[in-house]
Each structure stands twice: as C-alpha cells, then as structure tokens.
CSV table of C-alpha atoms and ligand atoms in Angstrom, one decimal:
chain,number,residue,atom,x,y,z
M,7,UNK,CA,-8.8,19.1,20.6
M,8,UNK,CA,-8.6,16.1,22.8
M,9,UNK,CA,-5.0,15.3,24.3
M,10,UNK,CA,-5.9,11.7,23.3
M,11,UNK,CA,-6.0,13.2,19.5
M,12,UNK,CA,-2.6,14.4,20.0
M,13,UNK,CA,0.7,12.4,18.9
M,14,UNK,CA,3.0,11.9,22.0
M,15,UNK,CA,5.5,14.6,20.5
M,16,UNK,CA,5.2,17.6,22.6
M,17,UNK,CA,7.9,19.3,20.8
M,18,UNK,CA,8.7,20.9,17.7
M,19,UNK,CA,10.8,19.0,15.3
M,20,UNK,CA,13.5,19.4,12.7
M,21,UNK,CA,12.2,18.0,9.3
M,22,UNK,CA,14.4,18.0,5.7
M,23,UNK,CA,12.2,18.3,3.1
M,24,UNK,CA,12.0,16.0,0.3
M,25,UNK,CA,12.0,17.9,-2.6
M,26,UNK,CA,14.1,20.5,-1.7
M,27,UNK,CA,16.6,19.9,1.3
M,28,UNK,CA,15.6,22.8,3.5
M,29,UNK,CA,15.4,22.1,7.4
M,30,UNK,CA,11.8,22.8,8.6
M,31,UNK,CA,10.4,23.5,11.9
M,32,UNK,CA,7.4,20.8,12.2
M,33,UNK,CA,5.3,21.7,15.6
M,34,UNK,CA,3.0,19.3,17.2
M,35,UNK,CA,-0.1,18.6,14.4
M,36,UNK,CA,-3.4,18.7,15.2
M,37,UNK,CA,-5.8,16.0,13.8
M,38,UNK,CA,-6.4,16.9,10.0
M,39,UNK,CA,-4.0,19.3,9.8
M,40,UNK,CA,-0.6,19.2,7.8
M,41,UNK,CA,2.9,20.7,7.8
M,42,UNK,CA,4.5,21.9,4.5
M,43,UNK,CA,8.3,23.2,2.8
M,44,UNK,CA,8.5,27.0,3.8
M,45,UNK,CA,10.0,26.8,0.5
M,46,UNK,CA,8.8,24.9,-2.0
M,47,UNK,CA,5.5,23.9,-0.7
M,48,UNK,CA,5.7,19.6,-0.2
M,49,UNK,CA,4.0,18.2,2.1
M,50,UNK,CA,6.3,16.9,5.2
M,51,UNK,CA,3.7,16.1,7.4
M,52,UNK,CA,0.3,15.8,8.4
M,53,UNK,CA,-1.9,14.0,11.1
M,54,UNK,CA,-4.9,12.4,9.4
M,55,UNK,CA,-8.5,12.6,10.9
M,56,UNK,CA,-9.1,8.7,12.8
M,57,UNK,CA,-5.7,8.9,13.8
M,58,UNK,CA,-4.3,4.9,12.9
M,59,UNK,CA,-7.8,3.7,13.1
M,60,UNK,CA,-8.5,4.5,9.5
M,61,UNK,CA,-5.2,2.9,7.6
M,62,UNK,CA,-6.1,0.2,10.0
M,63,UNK,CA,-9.1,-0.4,8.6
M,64,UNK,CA,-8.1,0.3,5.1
M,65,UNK,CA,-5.5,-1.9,4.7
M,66,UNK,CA,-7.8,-4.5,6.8
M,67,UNK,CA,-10.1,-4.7,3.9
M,68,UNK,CA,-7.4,-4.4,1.4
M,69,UNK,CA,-5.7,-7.9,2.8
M,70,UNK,CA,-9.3,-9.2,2.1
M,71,UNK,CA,-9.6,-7.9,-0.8
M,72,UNK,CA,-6.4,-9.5,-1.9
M,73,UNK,CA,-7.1,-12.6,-0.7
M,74,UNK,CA,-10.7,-12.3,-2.5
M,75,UNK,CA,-8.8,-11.3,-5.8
M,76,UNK,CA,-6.1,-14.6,-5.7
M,77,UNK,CA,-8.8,-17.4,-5.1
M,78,UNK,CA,-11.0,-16.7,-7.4
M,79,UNK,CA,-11.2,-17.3,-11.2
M,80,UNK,CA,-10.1,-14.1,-12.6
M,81,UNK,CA,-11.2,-14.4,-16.0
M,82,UNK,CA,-12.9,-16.9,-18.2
M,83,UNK,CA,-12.0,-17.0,-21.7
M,84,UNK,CA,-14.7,-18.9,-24.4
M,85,UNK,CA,-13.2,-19.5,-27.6
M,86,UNK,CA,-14.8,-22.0,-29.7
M,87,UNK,CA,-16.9,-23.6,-27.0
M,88,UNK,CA,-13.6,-24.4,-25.3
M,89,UNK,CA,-13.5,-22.3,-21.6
M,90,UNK,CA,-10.3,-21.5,-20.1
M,91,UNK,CA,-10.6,-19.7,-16.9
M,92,UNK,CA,-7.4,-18.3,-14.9
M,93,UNK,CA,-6.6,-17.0,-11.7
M,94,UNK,CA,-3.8,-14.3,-11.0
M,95,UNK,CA,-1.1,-17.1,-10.0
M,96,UNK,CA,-2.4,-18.9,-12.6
M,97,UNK,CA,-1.6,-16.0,-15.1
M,98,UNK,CA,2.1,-16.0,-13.6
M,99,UNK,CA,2.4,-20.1,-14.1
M,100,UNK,CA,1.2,-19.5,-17.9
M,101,UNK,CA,3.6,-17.2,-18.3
M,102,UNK,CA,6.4,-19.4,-17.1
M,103,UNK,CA,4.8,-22.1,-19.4
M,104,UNK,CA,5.5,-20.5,-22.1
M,105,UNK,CA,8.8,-19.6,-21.4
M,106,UNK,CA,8.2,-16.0,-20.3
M,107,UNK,CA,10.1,-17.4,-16.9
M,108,UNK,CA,11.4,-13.8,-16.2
M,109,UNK,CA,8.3,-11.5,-17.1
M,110,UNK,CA,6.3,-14.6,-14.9
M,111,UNK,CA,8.8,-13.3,-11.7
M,112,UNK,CA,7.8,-9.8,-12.7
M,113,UNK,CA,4.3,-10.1,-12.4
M,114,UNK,CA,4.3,-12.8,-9.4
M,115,UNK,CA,6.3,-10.1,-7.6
M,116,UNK,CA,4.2,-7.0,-8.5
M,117,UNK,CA,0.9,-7.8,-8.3
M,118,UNK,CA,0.9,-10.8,-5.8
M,119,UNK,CA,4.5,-10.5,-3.2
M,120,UNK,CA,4.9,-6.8,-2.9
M,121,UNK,CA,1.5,-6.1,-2.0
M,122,UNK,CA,0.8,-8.7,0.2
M,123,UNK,CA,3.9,-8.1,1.7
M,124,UNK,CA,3.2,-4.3,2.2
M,125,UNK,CA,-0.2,-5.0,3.5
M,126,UNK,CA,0.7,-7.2,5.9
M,127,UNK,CA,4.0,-4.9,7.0
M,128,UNK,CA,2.0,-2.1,7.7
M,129,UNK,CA,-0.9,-3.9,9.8
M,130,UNK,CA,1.9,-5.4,11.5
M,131,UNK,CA,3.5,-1.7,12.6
M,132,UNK,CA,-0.1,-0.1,12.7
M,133,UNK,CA,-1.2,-2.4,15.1
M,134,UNK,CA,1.8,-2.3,17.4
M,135,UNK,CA,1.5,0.8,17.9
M,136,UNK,CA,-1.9,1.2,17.9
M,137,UNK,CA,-2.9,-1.1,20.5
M,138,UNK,CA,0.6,-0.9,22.5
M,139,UNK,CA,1.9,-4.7,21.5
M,140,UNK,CA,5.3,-3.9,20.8
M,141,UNK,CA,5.9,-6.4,18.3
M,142,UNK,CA,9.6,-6.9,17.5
M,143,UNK,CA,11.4,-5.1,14.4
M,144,UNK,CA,8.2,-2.8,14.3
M,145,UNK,CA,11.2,0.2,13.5
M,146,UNK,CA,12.8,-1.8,10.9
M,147,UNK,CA,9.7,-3.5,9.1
M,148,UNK,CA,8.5,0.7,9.3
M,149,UNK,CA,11.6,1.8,7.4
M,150,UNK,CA,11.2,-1.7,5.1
M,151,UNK,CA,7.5,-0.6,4.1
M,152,UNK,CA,9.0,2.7,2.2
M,153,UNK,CA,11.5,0.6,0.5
M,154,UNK,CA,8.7,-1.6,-0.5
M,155,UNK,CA,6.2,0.9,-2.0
M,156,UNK,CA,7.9,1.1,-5.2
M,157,UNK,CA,7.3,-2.4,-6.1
M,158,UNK,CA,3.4,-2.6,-5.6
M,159,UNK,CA,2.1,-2.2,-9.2
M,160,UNK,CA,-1.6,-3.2,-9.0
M,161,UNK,CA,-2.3,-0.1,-11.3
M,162,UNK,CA,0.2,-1.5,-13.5
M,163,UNK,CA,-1.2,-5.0,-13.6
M,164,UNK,CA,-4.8,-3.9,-14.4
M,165,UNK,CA,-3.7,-1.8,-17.6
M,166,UNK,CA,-2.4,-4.9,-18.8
M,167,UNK,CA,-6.1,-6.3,-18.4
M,168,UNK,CA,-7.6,-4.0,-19.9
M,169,UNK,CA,-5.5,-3.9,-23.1
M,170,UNK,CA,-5.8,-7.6,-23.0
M,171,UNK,CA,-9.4,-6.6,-23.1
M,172,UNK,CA,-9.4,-4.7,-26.1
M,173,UNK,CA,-7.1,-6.9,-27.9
M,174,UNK,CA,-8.8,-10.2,-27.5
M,175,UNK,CA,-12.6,-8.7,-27.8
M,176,UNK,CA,-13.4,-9.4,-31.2
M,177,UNK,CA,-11.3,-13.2,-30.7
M,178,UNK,CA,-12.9,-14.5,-27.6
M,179,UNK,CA,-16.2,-14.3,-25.2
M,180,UNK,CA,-14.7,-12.9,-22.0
M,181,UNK,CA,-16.3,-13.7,-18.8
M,182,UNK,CA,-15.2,-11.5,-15.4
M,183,UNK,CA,-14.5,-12.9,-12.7
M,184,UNK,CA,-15.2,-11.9,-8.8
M,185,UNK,CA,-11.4,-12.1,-8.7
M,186,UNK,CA,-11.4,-9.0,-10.9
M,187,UNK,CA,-13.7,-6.7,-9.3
M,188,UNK,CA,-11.9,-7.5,-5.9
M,189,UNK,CA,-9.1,-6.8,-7.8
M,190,UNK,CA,-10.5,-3.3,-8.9
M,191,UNK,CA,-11.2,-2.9,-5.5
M,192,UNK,CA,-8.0,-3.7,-4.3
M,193,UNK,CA,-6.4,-0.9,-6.1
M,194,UNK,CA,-8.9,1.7,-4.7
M,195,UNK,CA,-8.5,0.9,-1.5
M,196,UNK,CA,-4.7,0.2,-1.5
M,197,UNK,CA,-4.6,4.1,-2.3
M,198,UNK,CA,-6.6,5.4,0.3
M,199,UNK,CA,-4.7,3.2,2.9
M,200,UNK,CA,-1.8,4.4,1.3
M,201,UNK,CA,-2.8,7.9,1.9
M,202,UNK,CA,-4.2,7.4,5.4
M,203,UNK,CA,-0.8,6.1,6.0
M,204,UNK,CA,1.6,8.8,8.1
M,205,UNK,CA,4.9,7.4,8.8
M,206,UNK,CA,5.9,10.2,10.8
M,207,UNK,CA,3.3,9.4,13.4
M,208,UNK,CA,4.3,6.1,13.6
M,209,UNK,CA,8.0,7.0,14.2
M,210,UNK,CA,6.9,9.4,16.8
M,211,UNK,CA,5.6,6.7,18.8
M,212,UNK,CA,8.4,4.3,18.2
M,213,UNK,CA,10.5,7.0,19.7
M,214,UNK,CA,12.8,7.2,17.2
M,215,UNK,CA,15.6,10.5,17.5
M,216,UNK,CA,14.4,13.9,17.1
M,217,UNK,CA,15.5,15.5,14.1
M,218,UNK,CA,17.2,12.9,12.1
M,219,UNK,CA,14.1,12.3,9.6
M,220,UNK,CA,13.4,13.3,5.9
M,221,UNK,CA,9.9,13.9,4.5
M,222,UNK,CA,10.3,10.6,2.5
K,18,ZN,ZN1,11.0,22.0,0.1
C-alpha cells in the first residue's frame, strides 16, 4: 500500500457504534477495507477503493444528471389529440394549481431542493478536501449533509411515476421524456455516490477530535 493511499490518521481511534453503543477500536484502514461492531457486526467504517476520486465523480455526473432531469419535458401526455407535456417543476406548480399547495412543497422539496442541495454540499466538502482549498464551513456543511440525507426521496418520486403509469395507461398515450431516463439515472447514481461516500475520511482530514465520533 502506498502512503499516499493512506488517510492522514496514524492512529487508532475510538468509534461508538451505531446500532449498538459499544466503543470500538478503529485502526488506520487500508484502501477497500472496512471496520465493523465487535458486537453486533455494523459497519463503522471503511476506506473505499479511489479514495474521494470516485464520490467525486459520482456525484459530478449526478449534478448533471439533475440538471438533465429538471430541463427537460418529463412526460407528454396525448389525450384526445390534445398534448400536455410537464417538466418536474412543472409537476410541483400543477400541484399548487390545483390546490395541493402543501403536497406541491413536498414534492418541490424531495425530489428537486434536497438533492440538489446534497449534491452540491458534498462536492463542495469532497473537493475541499480533496484538492486542499479549504473552503469555509467545510465541517459544518459535512455534519449538514447527514442531516440532509433523510430528505432526498428520488426513489420515492419515481414510484409515484410509475403508479401514475399504470393508472392512466388505458386513459392516455404517454410519451417519455429525456427528463425521465436522466431521472432513472439520477437515482442510480445518487446511490452509488452515496455509497462511495465515507464521512469518516472526510472528518479525518478536517481534523476534527479524536474519539468524539458515532458510526452515523
Ligand atoms: Zn454494534
């Protein structure tokens, strides 16, 4: 192993687990390895292959992705020779429309704002760190981005799609959009960056206190 390949931790460190409570001894990870609960098993740690390269990369292509998803026509509707195409945000507007004002916030928030705003967090800490730029509040938007995960529901979003789908088959013609398949795209790679994603690495290099961490 390379000492480039190593986090700048030298030390072992004190981890509560998750799940359970009970103080672990983490040592220094080597690159795909992980640390887990001496007793219950969870995961508390592990140093992904690519180092920050890859969730750099991921979540890269997942702001385009986004981006792909909200300007283009989502889905075209044909009903009676009438078309009626919508974008996401234009989804959200119909809902307020019609009076759905709260369940319009809902959706604005869940499939647009969170995970733009999560995207965009993370590059903003990944990069920092990565490349040395010491952007400000790279600690704080770091703890922010765990706080934030909860409210990303892509997933969420596209089941309501697809039981649109199934509901308004046999009403309308249904034309997909390139919105959608970036969407569908979106969600796939949202996960893997999500999974490349090692906070613990990050707050290594940040420097934050030894032994004051939880395997959230
Ligand atoms: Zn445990």
């Amino acid at each position: 192993m390379k000492p480039s390949d190593r986090p700048d931790s030298t030390v072992a460190e004190i981890i509560a687990c998750h799940e359970c409570d009970t103080l672990n001894r983490v040592p220094e990870l080597a690159p795909g390895k992980k640390a887990q609960c001496s007793c219950c098993g969870f995961v508390l740690s592990h140093n992904p292959r690519g180092g920050l390269d890859r969730p750099i990369s991921l979540y890269l292509s997942a702001l385009i992705l986004l981006v792909l998803a909200n300007i283009f026509p989502f889905l075209t509707l044909e009903i009676q020779g009438r078309e009626e195409m919508t974008t996401i945000i234009g989804a959200s507007l119909a809902l307020y429309n019609a009076g759905m004002g709260e369940l319009a916030v809902v959706v604005m928030i869940t499939s647009i704002l969170a995970p733009a705003l999560l995207i965009i967090s993370s590059l903003y800490v990944l990069l920092s760190v990565r490349y040395r730029l010491g952007f400000p509040a790279a600690r704080s938007t770091l703890s922010w981005i765990s706080q934030l995960k909860p409210w990303g529901m892509l997933d969420v979003f596209m089941l309501g799609v697809l039981v649109a789908f199934v509901k308004l088959g046999n009403m309308a013609t249904m034309h997909i959009g390139i919105s959608l398949y970036a969407f569908c795209g979106l969600i796939l790679v949202s996960a893997a960056a999500a999974s490349a994603f090692e906070p613990h690495l990050l707050w290594d290099k940040l420097g934050f206190p030894k032994g004051r961490r939880d395997a959230g």
